[in-house]
């Protein structure tokens, strides 16, 4: 692997390093959602949610659009979804088989 690829992977894992951000991505896998909806699905304060969404947006993981008072978010980089799903599947598999 090139050093550039490794740097990008490290950045991505840093961005995805909190459960709330993984939950956000999980919710947005179902399609575009606004902040109000995300707050009903994920336990976080509005300022905390906004901070996590901003980190994901600035990293290029999410896109956003404004419609009146609402801001809608969607997945911008589908490769992030594949990475999240692969890692989560592996963790679940390890837990069910007792692998440390």
Coordinates of N, CA, C and O in Angstrom, one line a residue:
X1 N 0.8 -1.2 0.0 CA 0.0 0.0 0.0 C 0.9 1.2 0.0 O 1.9 1.3 0.7
X2 N 0.4 2.2 -0.7 CA 1.2 3.5 -0.8 C 1.0 4.3 0.5 O 0.0 4.1 1.3
X3 N 2.0 5.1 0.8 CA 1.8 5.9 2.0 C 0.6 6.9 1.9 O 0.0 7.2 3.0
X4 N 0.3 7.3 0.7 CA -0.9 8.2 0.6 C -2.2 7.4 0.9 O -3.0 7.9 1.6
X5 N -2.2 6.2 0.5 CA -3.4 5.3 0.8 C -3.5 5.1 2.3 O -4.6 5.1 2.9
X6 N -2.4 4.8 2.9 CA -2.4 4.6 4.4 C -2.8 5.9 5.1 O -3.5 5.8 6.1
X7 N -2.3 7.0 4.7 CA -2.7 8.3 5.3 C -4.2 8.5 5.2 O -4.9 8.9 6.1
X8 N -4.8 8.3 4.0 CA -6.2 8.4 3.8 C -7.0 7.5 4.7 O -8.0 7.8 5.2
X9 N -6.5 6.2 4.8 CA -7.2 5.2 5.6 C -7.2 5.7 7.1 O -8.2 5.6 7.8
X10 N -6.0 6.2 7.5 CA -5.9 6.7 8.9 C -6.9 7.8 9.2 O -7.5 7.9 10.2
X11 N -7.0 8.7 8.2 CA -7.9 9.9 8.3 C -9.3 9.4 8.4 O -10.1 9.8 9.3
X12 N -9.7 8.4 7.6 CA -11.0 7.9 7.6 C -11.4 7.2 8.9 O -12.4 7.4 9.5
X13 N -10.5 6.4 9.4 CA -10.7 5.7 10.6 C -10.8 6.7 11.8 O -11.6 6.5 12.7
X14 N -10.1 7.8 11.7 CA -10.2 8.8 12.7 C -11.6 9.5 12.7 O -12.2 9.7 13.7
X15 N -12.0 9.8 11.5 CA -13.4 10.4 11.3 C -14.5 9.4 11.8 O -15.5 9.8 12.4
X16 N -14.3 8.1 11.6 CA -15.3 7.1 12.0 C -15.1 6.6 13.4 O -15.8 5.6 13.8
X17 N -14.3 7.2 14.2 CA -13.9 6.6 15.5 C -14.9 6.8 16.6 O -14.5 6.5 17.7
X18 N -16.0 7.4 16.4 CA -17.0 7.5 17.5 C -18.3 6.7 17.1 O -18.7 6.7 15.9
X19 N -18.9 6.1 18.1 CA -20.2 5.4 17.8 C -21.3 6.3 17.2 O -22.0 5.8 16.4
X20 N -21.3 7.6 17.7 CA -22.4 8.4 17.1 C -22.2 8.6 15.6 O -23.2 8.6 14.9
X21 N -21.0 8.8 15.2 CA -20.8 9.0 13.7 C -21.1 7.7 13.0 O -21.6 7.8 11.9
X22 N -20.8 6.6 13.5 CA -21.2 5.3 12.9 C -22.7 5.2 12.8 O -23.2 4.7 11.9
X23 N -23.4 5.6 13.9 CA -24.8 5.6 13.9 C -25.4 6.5 12.8 O -26.4 6.1 12.2
X24 N -24.8 7.7 12.7 CA -25.3 8.6 11.7 C -25.1 8.0 10.3 O -26.1 8.0 9.5
X25 N -24.0 7.4 10.0 CA -23.8 6.7 8.7 C -24.8 5.6 8.5 O -25.4 5.4 7.5
X26 N -25.1 4.8 9.6 CA -26.1 3.8 9.5 C -27.4 4.3 9.2 O -28.1 3.7 8.3
X27 N -27.8 5.4 9.8 CA -29.1 6.0 9.5 C -29.2 6.5 8.1 O -30.2 6.4 7.4
X28 N -28.1 7.1 7.6 CA -28.1 7.7 6.3 C -27.9 6.7 5.2 O -28.1 7.0 4.0
X29 N -27.6 5.4 5.5 CA -27.6 4.3 4.5 C -29.0 4.1 4.0 O -29.2 3.6 2.9
X30 N -30.0 4.5 4.8 CA -31.4 4.3 4.4 C -31.8 5.5 3.4 O -32.9 5.4 2.9
X31 N -31.0 6.5 3.3 CA -31.3 7.6 2.4 C -31.1 8.9 3.2 O -30.9 9.0 4.4
X32 N -31.3 10.0 2.4 CA -31.2 11.4 2.9 C -32.1 11.6 4.1 O -33.3 11.2 4.1
X33 N -31.6 12.3 5.1 CA -32.4 12.6 6.3 C -32.0 14.0 6.8 O -30.9 14.5 6.6
X34 N -32.9 14.6 7.5 CA -32.6 15.9 8.1 C -32.2 15.7 9.6 O -32.3 14.6 10.1
X35 N -31.6 16.8 10.1 CA -31.1 16.7 11.5 C -32.2 16.3 12.5 O -31.9 15.5 13.4
X36 N -33.4 16.8 12.3 CA -34.5 16.5 13.3 C -34.7 15.0 13.3 O -34.8 14.4 14.4
X37 N -34.7 14.4 12.2 CA -34.9 12.9 12.1 C -33.8 12.2 12.8 O -34.0 11.3 13.6
X38 N -32.5 12.6 12.5 CA -31.4 12.0 13.1 C -31.4 12.1 14.6 O -31.1 11.1 15.3
X39 N -31.9 13.2 15.1 CA -31.9 13.4 16.6 C -33.0 12.5 17.2 O -32.8 12.1 18.4
X40 N -34.0 12.1 16.5 CA -35.0 11.1 17.0 C -34.5 9.7 17.0 O -35.0 8.9 17.8
X41 N -33.5 9.4 16.2 CA -32.9 8.1 16.1 C -31.7 7.8 16.9 O -31.3 6.7 17.2
X42 N -30.9 8.9 17.2 CA -29.6 8.8 17.8 C -29.6 9.6 19.1 O -30.0 10.8 19.0
X43 N -29.2 9.0 20.2 CA -29.1 9.8 21.4 C -28.0 10.7 21.4 O -26.8 10.3 21.6
X44 N -28.3 12.0 21.2 CA -27.2 13.0 21.2 C -28.0 14.4 21.3 O -29.1 14.5 20.9
X45 N -27.3 15.3 21.9 CA -27.8 16.7 22.0 C -27.7 17.3 20.6 O -26.9 16.9 19.7
X46 N -28.5 18.3 20.3 CA -28.5 19.0 19.0 C -27.1 19.6 18.7 O -26.6 19.3 17.6
X47 N -26.5 20.3 19.7 CA -25.1 20.8 19.4 C -24.1 19.6 19.1 O -23.2 19.8 18.2
X48 N -24.2 18.5 19.8 CA -23.3 17.4 19.7 C -23.5 16.8 18.3 O -22.6 16.5 17.6
X49 N -24.8 16.6 17.9 CA -25.1 16.0 16.6 C -24.6 16.9 15.5 O -24.0 16.4 14.5
X50 N -24.8 18.2 15.6 CA -24.3 19.2 14.6 C -22.8 19.1 14.5 O -22.2 19.1 13.3
X51 N -22.1 18.9 15.6 CA -20.6 18.8 15.5 C -20.2 17.6 14.8 O -19.3 17.6 13.9
X52 N -20.8 16.4 15.1 CA -20.5 15.2 14.4 C -20.8 15.3 12.9 O -20.0 14.8 12.1
X53 N -21.9 15.8 12.6 CA -22.3 16.0 11.2 C -21.3 16.9 10.4 O -20.9 16.6 9.3
X54 N -20.8 17.9 11.1 CA -19.9 18.8 10.5 C -18.5 18.1 10.2 O -17.9 18.3 9.2
X55 N -18.1 17.3 11.2 CA -16.9 16.5 11.0 C -17.0 15.6 9.8 O -16.1 15.5 8.9
X56 N -18.1 14.9 9.7 CA -18.3 14.0 8.6 C -18.4 14.7 7.2 O -17.9 14.3 6.2
X57 N -19.1 15.9 7.3 CA -19.2 16.7 6.1 C -17.8 17.2 5.6 O -17.5 17.1 4.4
X58 N -17.1 17.8 6.5 CA -15.7 18.3 6.2 C -14.8 17.2 5.7 O -13.9 17.5 4.9
X59 N -15.0 16.0 6.1 CA -14.1 14.9 5.7 C -14.6 14.4 4.3 O -13.9 13.5 3.8
X60 N -15.7 14.9 3.8 CA -16.2 14.4 2.5 C -17.0 13.1 2.6 O -17.3 12.5 1.6
X61 N -17.3 12.7 3.8 CA -18.1 11.5 4.0 C -19.6 11.8 3.7 O -20.3 11.0 3.1
X62 N -20.1 13.0 4.0 CA -21.5 13.4 3.8 C -21.6 14.6 2.9 O -20.6 15.4 2.8
X63 N -22.7 14.7 2.2 CA -23.1 15.9 1.5 C -24.3 16.5 2.3 O -25.0 15.8 3.0
X64 N -24.5 17.8 2.1 CA -25.7 18.4 2.7 C -26.4 19.4 1.8 O -25.8 19.9 0.8
X65 N -27.7 19.6 2.0 CA -28.4 20.6 1.3 C -29.4 21.2 2.2 O -29.9 20.6 3.2
X66 N -29.7 22.5 2.0 CA -30.6 23.2 2.8 C -32.0 23.3 2.1 O -32.0 23.6 0.9
X67 N -33.0 23.1 2.8 CA -34.4 23.4 2.3 C -35.2 24.1 3.3 O -35.6 23.5 4.3
X68 N -35.3 25.4 3.2 CA -35.9 26.2 4.2 C -35.1 26.2 5.5 O -33.9 26.5 5.5
X69 N -35.8 25.8 6.6 CA -35.1 25.7 7.9 C -34.4 24.4 8.1 O -33.7 24.3 9.1
X70 N -34.6 23.5 7.2 CA -34.0 22.1 7.4 C -32.7 21.9 6.6 O -32.6 22.4 5.5
X71 N -31.8 21.2 7.2 CA -30.6 20.8 6.5 C -30.6 19.3 6.4 O -30.9 18.6 7.4
X72 N -30.5 18.8 5.2 CA -30.6 17.4 4.9 C -29.2 16.8 4.6 O -28.4 17.5 3.9
X73 N -28.9 15.7 5.1 CA -27.6 15.0 4.9 C -27.8 13.7 4.2 O -28.8 13.0 4.3
X74 N -26.7 13.4 3.4 CA -26.7 12.1 2.7 C -25.3 11.6 2.6 O -24.3 12.4 2.7
X75 N -25.1 10.3 2.3 CA -23.8 9.8 2.1 C -23.2 10.3 0.8 O -23.8 10.3 -0.2
X76 N -22.0 10.8 0.9 CA -21.3 11.4 -0.3 C -20.3 10.3 -0.9 O -20.0 10.4 -2.1
X77 N -19.8 9.5 0.0 CA -18.8 8.5 -0.4 C -19.2 7.1 0.0 O -19.1 6.7 1.1
X78 N -19.7 6.4 -1.0 CA -20.2 5.0 -0.7 C -19.2 4.1 -0.3 O -19.5 3.1 0.4
X79 N -17.9 4.4 -0.6 CA -16.8 3.5 -0.1 C -16.8 3.5 1.4 O -16.4 2.5 2.1
X80 N -17.2 4.6 2.0 CA -17.2 4.7 3.5 C -18.2 3.7 4.1 O -18.0 3.0 5.1
X81 N -19.4 3.6 3.4 CA -20.4 2.7 3.8 C -19.9 1.2 3.8 O -20.1 0.4 4.7
X82 N -19.2 0.9 2.7 CA -18.6 -0.5 2.5 C -17.6 -0.8 3.6 O -17.6 -1.9 4.2
X83 N -16.8 0.2 4.0 CA -15.8 0.0 5.0 C -16.5 -0.2 6.4 O -16.2 -1.1 7.1
X84 N -17.5 0.7 6.7 CA -18.2 0.5 7.9 C -18.9 -0.8 8.1 O -18.9 -1.5 9.1
X85 N -19.6 -1.2 7.0 CA -20.3 -2.5 7.0 C -19.4 -3.7 7.2 O -19.6 -4.6 8.0
X86 N -18.2 -3.6 6.5 CA -17.3 -4.7 6.6 C -16.7 -4.8 8.0 O -16.6 -5.9 8.6
X87 N -16.3 -3.7 8.6 CA -15.8 -3.7 9.9 C -16.8 -4.1 10.9 O -16.5 -5.0 11.8
X88 N -18.0 -3.6 10.8 CA -19.1 -4.0 11.8 C -19.4 -5.5 11.7 O -19.6 -6.2 12.7
X89 N -19.5 -6.0 10.5 CA -19.8 -7.4 10.3 C -18.7 -8.3 10.9 O -18.9 -9.3 11.6
X90 N -17.4 -7.9 10.7 CA -16.3 -8.6 11.3 C -16.3 -8.6 12.8 O -16.1 -9.6 13.5
X91 N -16.6 -7.4 13.4 CA -16.7 -7.3 14.9 C -17.8 -8.2 15.4 O -17.7 -8.9 16.4
X92 N -19.0 -8.2 14.7 CA -20.1 -9.0 15.2 C -19.8 -10.5 15.1 O -20.1 -11.3 15.9
X93 N -19.1 -10.8 14.0 CA -18.7 -12.2 13.8 C -17.7 -12.7 14.9 O -17.9 -13.8 15.4
X94 N -16.8 -11.8 15.2 CA -15.8 -12.2 16.2 C -16.5 -12.3 17.6 O -16.1 -13.2 18.4
X95 N -17.4 -11.4 17.8 CA -18.1 -11.5 19.1 C -19.0 -12.8 19.2 O -19.0 -13.4 20.3
X96 N -19.6 -13.2 18.1 CA -20.5 -14.4 18.2 C -19.6 -15.7 18.3 O -20.1 -16.7 18.8
X97 N -18.4 -15.6 17.8 CA -17.6 -16.8 17.9 C -16.6 -16.8 19.0 O -15.8 -17.7 19.2
X98 N -16.6 -15.7 19.8 CA -15.7 -15.6 20.9 C -14.3 -15.2 20.6 O -13.4 -15.4 21.5
X99 N -14.0 -14.7 19.4 CA -12.6 -14.3 19.1 C -12.3 -13.0 19.7 O -13.1 -12.1 19.7
X100 N -11.1 -12.9 20.3 CA -10.7 -11.6 20.9 C -10.0 -10.7 19.9 O -9.3 -11.0 19.1

